[in-house]
Backbone as ProteinMPNN parsed JSONL, in Angstrom:
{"seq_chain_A": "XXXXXXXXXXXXXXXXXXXXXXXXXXXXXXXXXXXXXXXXXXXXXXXXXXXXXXXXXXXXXXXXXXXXXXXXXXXXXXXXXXXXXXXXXXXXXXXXXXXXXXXXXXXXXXXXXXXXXXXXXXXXXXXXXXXXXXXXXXXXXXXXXXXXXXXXXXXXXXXXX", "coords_chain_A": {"N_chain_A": [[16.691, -19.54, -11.789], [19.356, -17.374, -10.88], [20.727, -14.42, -12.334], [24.349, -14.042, -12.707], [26.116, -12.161, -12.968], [27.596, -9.207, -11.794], [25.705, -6.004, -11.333], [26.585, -3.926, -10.174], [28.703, -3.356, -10.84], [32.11, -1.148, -10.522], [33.309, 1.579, -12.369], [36.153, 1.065, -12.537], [36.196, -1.679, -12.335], [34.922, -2.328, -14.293], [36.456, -1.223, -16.539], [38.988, -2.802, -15.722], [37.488, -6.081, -16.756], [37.334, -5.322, -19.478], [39.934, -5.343, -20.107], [40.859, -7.272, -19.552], [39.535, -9.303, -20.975], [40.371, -8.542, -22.941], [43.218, -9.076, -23.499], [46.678, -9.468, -23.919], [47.421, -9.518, -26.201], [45.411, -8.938, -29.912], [43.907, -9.645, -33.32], [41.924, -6.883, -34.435], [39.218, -5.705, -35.849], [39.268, -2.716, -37.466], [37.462, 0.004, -37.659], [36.855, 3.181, -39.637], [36.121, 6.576, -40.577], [35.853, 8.461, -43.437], [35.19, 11.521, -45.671], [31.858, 10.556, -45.098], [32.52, 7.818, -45.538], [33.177, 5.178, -45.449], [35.586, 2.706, -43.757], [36.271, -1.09, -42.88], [39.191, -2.878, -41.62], [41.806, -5.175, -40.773], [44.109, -4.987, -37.52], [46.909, -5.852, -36.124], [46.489, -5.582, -32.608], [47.737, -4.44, -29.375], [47.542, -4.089, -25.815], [47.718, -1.872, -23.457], [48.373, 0.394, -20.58], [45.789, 0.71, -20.308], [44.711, 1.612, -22.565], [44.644, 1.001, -26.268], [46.823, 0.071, -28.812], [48.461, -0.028, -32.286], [50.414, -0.744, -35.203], [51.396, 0.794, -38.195], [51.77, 1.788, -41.356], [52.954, 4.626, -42.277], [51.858, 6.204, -44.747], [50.377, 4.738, -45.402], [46.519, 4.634, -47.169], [44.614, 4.371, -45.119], [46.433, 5.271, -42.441], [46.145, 8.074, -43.775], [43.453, 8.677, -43.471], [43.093, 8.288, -40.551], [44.124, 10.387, -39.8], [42.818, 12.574, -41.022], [40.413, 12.366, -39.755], [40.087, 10.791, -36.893], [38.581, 9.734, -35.095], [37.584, 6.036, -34.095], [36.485, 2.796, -34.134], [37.138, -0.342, -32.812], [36.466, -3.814, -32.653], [36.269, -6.849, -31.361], [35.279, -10.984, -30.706], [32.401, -9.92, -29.517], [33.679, -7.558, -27.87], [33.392, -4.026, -28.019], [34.905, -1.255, -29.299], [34.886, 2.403, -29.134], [36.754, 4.952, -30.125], [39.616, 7.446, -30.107], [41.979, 8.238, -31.976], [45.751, 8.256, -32.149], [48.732, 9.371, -33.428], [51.575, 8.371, -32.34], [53.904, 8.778, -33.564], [57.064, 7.719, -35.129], [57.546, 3.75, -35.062], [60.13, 3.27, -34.323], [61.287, 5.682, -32.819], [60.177, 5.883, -29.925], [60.345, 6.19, -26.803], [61.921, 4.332, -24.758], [60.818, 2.106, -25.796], [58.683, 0.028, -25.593], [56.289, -0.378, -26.922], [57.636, -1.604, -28.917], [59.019, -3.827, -28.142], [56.939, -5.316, -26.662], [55.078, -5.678, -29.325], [57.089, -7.38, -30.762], [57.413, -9.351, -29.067], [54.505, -10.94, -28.822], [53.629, -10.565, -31.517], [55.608, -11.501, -33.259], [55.619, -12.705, -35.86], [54.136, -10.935, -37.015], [55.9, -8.763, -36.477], [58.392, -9.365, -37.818], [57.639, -9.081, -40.781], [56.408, -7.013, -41.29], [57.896, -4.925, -40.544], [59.37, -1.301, -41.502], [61.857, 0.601, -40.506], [61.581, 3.355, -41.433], [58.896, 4.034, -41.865], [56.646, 3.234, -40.409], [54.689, 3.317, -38.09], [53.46, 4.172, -34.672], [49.709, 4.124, -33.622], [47.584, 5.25, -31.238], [45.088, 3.931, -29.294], [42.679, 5.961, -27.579], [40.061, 5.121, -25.579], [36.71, 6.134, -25.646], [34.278, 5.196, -25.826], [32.835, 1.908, -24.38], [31.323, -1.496, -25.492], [30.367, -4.482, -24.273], [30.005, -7.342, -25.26], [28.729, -10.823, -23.556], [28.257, -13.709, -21.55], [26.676, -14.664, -18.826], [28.175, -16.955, -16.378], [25.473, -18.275, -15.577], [24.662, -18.476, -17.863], [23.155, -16.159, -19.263], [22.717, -14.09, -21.512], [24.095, -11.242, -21.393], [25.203, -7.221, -21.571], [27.698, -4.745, -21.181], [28.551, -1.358, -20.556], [30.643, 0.83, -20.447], [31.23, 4.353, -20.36], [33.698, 6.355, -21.244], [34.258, 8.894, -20.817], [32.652, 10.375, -18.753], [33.154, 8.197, -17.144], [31.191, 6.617, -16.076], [29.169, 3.847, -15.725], [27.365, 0.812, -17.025], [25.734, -1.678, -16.746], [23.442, -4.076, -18.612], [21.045, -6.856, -18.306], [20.405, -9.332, -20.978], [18.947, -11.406, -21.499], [15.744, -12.472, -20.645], [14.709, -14.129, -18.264]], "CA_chain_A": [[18.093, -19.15, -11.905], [19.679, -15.805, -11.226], [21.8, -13.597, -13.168], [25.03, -13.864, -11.869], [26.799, -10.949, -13.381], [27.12, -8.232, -10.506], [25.244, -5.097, -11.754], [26.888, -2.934, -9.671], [30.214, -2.997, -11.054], [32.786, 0.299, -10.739], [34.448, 2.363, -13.391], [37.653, 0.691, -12.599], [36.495, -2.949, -12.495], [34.745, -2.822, -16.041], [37.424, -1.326, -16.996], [39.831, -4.069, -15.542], [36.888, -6.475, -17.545], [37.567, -4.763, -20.319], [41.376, -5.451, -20.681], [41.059, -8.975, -19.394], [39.116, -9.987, -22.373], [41.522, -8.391, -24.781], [44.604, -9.607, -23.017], [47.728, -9.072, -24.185], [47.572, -8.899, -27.83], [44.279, -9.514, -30.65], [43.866, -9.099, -33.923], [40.787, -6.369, -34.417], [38.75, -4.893, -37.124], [39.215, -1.527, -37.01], [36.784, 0.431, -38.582], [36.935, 4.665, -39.746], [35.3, 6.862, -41.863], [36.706, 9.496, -43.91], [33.938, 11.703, -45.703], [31.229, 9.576, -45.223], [33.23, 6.817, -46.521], [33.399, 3.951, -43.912], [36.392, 1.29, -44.476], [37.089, -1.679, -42.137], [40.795, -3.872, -41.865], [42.11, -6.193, -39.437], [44.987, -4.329, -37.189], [47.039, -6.11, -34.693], [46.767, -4.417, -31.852], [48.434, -4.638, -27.909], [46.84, -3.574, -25.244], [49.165, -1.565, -22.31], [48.172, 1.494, -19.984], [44.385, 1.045, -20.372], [44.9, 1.872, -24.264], [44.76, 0.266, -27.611], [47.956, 0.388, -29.599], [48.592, -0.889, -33.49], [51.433, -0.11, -35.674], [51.05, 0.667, -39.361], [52.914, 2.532, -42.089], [52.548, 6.408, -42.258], [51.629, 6.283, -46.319], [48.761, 3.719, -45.766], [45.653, 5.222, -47.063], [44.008, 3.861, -43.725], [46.477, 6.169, -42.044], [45.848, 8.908, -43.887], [42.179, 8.518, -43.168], [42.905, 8.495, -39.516], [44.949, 11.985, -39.93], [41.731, 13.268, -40.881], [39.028, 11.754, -38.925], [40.659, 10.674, -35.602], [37.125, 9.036, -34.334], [37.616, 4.927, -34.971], [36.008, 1.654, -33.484], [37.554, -1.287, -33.065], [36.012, -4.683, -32.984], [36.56, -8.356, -31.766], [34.512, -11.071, -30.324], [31.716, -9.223, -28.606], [33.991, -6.411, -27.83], [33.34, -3.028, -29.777], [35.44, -0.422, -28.384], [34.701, 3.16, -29.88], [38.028, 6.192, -29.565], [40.21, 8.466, -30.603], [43.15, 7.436, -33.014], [46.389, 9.676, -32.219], [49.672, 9.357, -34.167], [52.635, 8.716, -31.417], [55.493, 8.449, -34.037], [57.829, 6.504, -35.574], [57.809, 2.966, -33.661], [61.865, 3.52, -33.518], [61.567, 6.69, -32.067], [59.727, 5.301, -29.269], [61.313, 6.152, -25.779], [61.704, 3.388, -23.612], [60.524, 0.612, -26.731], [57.616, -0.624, -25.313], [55.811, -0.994, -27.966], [58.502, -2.364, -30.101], [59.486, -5.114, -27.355], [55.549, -5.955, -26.804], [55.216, -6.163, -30.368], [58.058, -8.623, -30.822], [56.954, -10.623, -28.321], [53.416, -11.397, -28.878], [53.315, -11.052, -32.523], [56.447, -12.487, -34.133], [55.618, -12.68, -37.444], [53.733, -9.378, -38.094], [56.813, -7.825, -36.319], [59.513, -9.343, -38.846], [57.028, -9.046, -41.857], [56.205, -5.221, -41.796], [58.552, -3.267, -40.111], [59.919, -0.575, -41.9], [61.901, 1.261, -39.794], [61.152, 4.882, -41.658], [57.244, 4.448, -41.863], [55.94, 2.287, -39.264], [54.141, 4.43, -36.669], [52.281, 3.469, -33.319], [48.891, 4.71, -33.346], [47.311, 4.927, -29.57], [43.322, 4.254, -29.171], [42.119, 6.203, -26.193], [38.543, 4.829, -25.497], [35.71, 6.789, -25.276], [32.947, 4.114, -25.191], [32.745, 0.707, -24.938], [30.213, -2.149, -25.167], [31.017, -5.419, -24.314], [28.53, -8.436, -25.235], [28.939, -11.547, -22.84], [27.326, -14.681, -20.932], [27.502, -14.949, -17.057], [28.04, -18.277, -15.906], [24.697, -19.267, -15.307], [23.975, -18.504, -19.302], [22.347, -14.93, -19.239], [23.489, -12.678, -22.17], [24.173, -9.343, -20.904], [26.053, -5.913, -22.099], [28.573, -3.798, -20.22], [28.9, -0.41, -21.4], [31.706, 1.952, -19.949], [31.356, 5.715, -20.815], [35.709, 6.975, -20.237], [34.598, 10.87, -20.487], [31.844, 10.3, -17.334], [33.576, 7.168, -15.956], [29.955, 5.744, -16.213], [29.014, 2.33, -16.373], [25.663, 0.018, -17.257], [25.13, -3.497, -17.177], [22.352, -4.379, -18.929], [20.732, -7.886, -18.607], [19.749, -9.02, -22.169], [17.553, -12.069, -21.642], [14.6, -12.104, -19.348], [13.925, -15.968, -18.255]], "C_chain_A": [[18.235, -17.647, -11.701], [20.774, -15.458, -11.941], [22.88, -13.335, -12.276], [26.372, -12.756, -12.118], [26.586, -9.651, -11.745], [26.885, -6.767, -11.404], [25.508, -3.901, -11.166], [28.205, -2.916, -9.701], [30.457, -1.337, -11.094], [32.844, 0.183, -12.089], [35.256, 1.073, -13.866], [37.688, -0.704, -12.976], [35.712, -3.38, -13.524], [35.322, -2.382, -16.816], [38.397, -2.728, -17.24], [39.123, -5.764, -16.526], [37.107, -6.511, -18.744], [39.08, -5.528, -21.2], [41.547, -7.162, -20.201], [40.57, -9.797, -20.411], [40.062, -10.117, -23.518], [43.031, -9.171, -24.632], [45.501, -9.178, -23.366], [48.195, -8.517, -25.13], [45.914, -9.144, -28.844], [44.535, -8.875, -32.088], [42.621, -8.442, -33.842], [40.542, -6.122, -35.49], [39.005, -3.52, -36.826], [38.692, -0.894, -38.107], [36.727, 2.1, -38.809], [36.588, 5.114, -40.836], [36.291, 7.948, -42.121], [35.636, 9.993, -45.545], [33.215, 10.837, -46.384], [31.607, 8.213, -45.72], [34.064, 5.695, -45.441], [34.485, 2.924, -44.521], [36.926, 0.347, -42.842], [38.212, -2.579, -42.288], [40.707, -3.971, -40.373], [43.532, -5.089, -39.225], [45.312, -5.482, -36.307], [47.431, -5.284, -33.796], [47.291, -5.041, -30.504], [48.123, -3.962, -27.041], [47.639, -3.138, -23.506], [48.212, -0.11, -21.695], [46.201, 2.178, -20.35], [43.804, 2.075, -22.198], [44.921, 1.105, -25.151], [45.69, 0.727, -28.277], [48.009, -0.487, -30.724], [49.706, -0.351, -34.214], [50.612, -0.133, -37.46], [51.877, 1.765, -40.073], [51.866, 4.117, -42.543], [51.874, 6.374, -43.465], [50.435, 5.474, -46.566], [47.755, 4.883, -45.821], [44.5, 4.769, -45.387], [44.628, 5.468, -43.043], [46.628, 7.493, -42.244], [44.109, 9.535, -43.574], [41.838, 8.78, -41.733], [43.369, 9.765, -38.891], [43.598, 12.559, -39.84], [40.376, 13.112, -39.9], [39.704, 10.602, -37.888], [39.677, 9.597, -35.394], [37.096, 7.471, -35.434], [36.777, 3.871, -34.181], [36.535, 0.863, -33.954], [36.778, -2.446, -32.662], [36.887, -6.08, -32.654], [35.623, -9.348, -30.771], [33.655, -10.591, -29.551], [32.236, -8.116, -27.679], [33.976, -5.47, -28.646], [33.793, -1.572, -28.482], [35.357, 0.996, -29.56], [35.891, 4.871, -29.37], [38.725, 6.775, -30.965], [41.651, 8.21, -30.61], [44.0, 8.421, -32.692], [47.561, 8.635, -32.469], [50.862, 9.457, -33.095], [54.358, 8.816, -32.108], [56.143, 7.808, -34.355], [58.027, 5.527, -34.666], [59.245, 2.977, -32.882], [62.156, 4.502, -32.676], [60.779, 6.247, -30.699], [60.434, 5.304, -28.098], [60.733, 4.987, -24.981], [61.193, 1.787, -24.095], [59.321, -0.06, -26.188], [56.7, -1.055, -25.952], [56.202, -1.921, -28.58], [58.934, -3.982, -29.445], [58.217, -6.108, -26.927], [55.003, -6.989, -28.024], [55.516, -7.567, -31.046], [57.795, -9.907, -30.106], [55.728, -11.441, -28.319], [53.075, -11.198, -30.398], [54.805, -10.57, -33.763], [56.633, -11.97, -35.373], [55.266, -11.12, -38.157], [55.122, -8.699, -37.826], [58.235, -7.661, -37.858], [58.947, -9.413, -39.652], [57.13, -7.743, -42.366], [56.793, -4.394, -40.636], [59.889, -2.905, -40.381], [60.394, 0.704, -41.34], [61.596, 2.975, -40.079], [59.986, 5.138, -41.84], [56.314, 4.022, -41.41], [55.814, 3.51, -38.201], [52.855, 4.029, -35.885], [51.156, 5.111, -33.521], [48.135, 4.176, -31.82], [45.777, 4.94, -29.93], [42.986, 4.822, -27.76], [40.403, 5.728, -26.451], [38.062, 5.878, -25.436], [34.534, 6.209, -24.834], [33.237, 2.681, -25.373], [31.489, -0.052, -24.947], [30.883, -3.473, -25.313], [29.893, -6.286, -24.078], [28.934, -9.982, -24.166], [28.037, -12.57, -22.267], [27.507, -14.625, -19.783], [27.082, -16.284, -16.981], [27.121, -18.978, -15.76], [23.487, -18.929, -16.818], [23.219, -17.425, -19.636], [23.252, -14.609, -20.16], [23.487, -11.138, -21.455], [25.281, -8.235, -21.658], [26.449, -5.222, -21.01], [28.689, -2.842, -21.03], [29.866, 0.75, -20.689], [31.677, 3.245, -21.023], [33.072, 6.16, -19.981], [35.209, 8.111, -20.046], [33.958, 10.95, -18.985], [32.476, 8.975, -16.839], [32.435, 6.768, -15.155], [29.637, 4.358, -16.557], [27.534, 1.579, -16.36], [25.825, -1.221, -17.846], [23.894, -3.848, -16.955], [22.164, -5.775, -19.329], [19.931, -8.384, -20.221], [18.795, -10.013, -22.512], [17.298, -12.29, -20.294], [13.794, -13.378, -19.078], [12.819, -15.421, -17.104]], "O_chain_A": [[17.474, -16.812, -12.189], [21.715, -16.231, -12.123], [22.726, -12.641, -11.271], [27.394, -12.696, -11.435], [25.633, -9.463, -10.989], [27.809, -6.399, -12.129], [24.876, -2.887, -11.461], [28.88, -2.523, -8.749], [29.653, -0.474, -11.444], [32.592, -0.771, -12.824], [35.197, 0.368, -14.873], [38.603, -1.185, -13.644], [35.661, -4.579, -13.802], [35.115, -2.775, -17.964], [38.573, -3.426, -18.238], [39.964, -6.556, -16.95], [37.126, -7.609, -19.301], [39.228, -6.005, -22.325], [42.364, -7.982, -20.621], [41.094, -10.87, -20.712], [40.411, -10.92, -24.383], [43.718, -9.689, -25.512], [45.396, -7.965, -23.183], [48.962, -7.561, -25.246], [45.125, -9.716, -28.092], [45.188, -7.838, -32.208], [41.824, -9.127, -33.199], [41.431, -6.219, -36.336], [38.895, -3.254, -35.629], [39.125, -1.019, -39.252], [36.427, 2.514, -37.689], [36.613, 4.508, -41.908], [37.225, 8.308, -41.406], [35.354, 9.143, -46.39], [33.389, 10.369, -47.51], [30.768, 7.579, -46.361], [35.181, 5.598, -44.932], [34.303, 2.385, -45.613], [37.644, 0.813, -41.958], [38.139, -3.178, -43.36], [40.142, -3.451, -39.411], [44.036, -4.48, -40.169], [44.413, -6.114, -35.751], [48.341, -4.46, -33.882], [47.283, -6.272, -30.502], [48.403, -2.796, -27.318], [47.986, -3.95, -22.648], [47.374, 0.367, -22.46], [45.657, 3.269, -20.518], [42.898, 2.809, -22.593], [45.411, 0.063, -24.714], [45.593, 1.935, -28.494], [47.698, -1.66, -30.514], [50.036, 0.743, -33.758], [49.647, -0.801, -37.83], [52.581, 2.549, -39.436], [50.729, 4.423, -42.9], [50.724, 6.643, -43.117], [49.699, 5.469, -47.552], [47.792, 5.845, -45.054], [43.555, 5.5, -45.089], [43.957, 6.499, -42.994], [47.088, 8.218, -41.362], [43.791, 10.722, -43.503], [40.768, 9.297, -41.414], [43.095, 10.146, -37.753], [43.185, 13.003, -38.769], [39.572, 13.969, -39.534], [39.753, 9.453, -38.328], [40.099, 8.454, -35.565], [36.844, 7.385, -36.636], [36.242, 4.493, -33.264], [36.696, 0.812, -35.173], [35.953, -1.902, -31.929], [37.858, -6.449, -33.315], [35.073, -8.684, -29.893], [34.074, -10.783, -28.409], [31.496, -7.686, -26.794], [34.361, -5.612, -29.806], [33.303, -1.151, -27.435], [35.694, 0.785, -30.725], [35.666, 5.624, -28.422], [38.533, 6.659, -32.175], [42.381, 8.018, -29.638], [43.531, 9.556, -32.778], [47.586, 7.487, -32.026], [51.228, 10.611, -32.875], [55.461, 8.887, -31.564], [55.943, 6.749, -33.761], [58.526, 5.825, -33.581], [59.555, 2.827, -31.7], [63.073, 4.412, -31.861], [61.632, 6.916, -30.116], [61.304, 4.432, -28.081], [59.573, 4.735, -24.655], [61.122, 0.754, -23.429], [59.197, -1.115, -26.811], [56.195, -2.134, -25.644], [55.555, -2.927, -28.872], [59.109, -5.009, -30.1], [58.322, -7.331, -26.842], [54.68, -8.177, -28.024], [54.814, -8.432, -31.569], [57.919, -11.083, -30.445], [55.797, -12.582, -27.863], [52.016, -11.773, -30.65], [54.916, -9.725, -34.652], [57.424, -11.153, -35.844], [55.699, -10.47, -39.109], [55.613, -8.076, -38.768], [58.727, -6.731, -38.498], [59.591, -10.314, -40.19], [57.665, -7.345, -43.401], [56.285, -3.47, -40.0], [60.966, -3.399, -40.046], [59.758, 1.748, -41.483], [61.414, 3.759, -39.147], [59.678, 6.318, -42.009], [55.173, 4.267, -41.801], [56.617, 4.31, -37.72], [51.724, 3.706, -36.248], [51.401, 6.316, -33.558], [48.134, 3.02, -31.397], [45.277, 5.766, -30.693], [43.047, 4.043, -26.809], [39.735, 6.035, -27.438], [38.816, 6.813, -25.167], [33.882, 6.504, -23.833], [33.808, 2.261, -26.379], [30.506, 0.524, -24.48], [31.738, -3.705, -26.167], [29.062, -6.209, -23.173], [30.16, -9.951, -24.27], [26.854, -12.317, -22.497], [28.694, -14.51, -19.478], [26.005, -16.745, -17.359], [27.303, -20.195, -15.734], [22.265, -19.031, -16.921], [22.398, -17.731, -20.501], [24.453, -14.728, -19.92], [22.665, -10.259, -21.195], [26.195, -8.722, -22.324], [25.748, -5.063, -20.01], [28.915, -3.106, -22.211], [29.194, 1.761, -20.48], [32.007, 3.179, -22.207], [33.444, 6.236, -18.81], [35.615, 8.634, -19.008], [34.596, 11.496, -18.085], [32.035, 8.764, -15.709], [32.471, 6.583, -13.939], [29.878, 3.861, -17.657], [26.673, 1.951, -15.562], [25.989, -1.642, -18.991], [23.27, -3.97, -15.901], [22.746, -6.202, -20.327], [18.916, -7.776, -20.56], [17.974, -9.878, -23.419], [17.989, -12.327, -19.276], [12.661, -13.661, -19.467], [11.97, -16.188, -16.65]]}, "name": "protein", "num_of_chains": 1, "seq": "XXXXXXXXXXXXXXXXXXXXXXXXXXXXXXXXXXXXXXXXXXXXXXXXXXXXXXXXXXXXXXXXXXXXXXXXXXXXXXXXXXXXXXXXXXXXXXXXXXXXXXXXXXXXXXXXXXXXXXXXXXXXXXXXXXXXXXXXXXXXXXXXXXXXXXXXXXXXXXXXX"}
């Protein structure tokens, strides 16, 4: 048998990999430290402009945690995406709603559960690294790893029949 993963993927198309897994919406773990002091929670997050987006209330100790220590990883099947947490603002203030209309549409319930229009605020994940665990079709485990700062990539076969 051969490995039918192509090992010479771009940038762009383990990127595009990348966001096809996550699809539209997921819930994740999202995990951040704050000194030395690691805590993970489930976020739902939405995935738009090659970014990770989650909403959450300004006053959560979470997002005070991410005030200080920016640097988070998120987490879901065999995706582990590792970036940099930034604070875009109240989801109402939000030009153009995209978030808020994403939101609504792919998760319903969290939308009419928790949102408070004076302390709900979209946080953005820019990647920095990823690693993405996987099977190719003819049953090989392998890893994809996208570096965003070098727009580097490595697929590494992980069993050796």
């Amino acid at each position: 048998m051969q490995f039918s993963i192509d090992k010479d993927l771009t940038f762009e198309q383990a990127v595009q990999i990348l966001f096809e897994k996550l699809g539209d919406y997921k819930i994740m773990a999202l995990a951040s430290c704050h000194n030395n002091y690691p805590m993970v929670r489930n976020v739902s997050c939405l995935f738009y402009d090659n970014k990770i987006y989650f909403k959450t209330d300004k006053n959560f100790r979470k997002t005070k945690q991410l005030f200080e220590n920016p640097q988070v990883a998120l987490c879901w099947s065999g995706v582990q995406v590792e970036g940099i947490a930034t604070n875009k603002g109240l989801v109402v203030d939000e030009p153009g709603h995209k978030f808020e209309t994403l939101y609504n549409k792919y998760l319903w319930g969290s939308y009419n559960k928790y949102s408070h229009e004076d302390s709900e605020i979209i946080i953005e994940v820019e990647p920095v690294f990823v690693e993405i665990w996987d099977t190719s079709e003819d049953n090989y485990a392998y890893q994809i790893f996208i570096h965003f700062d070098t727009k580097e990539i490595e697929v590494k076969q992980y069993d050796q029949r």
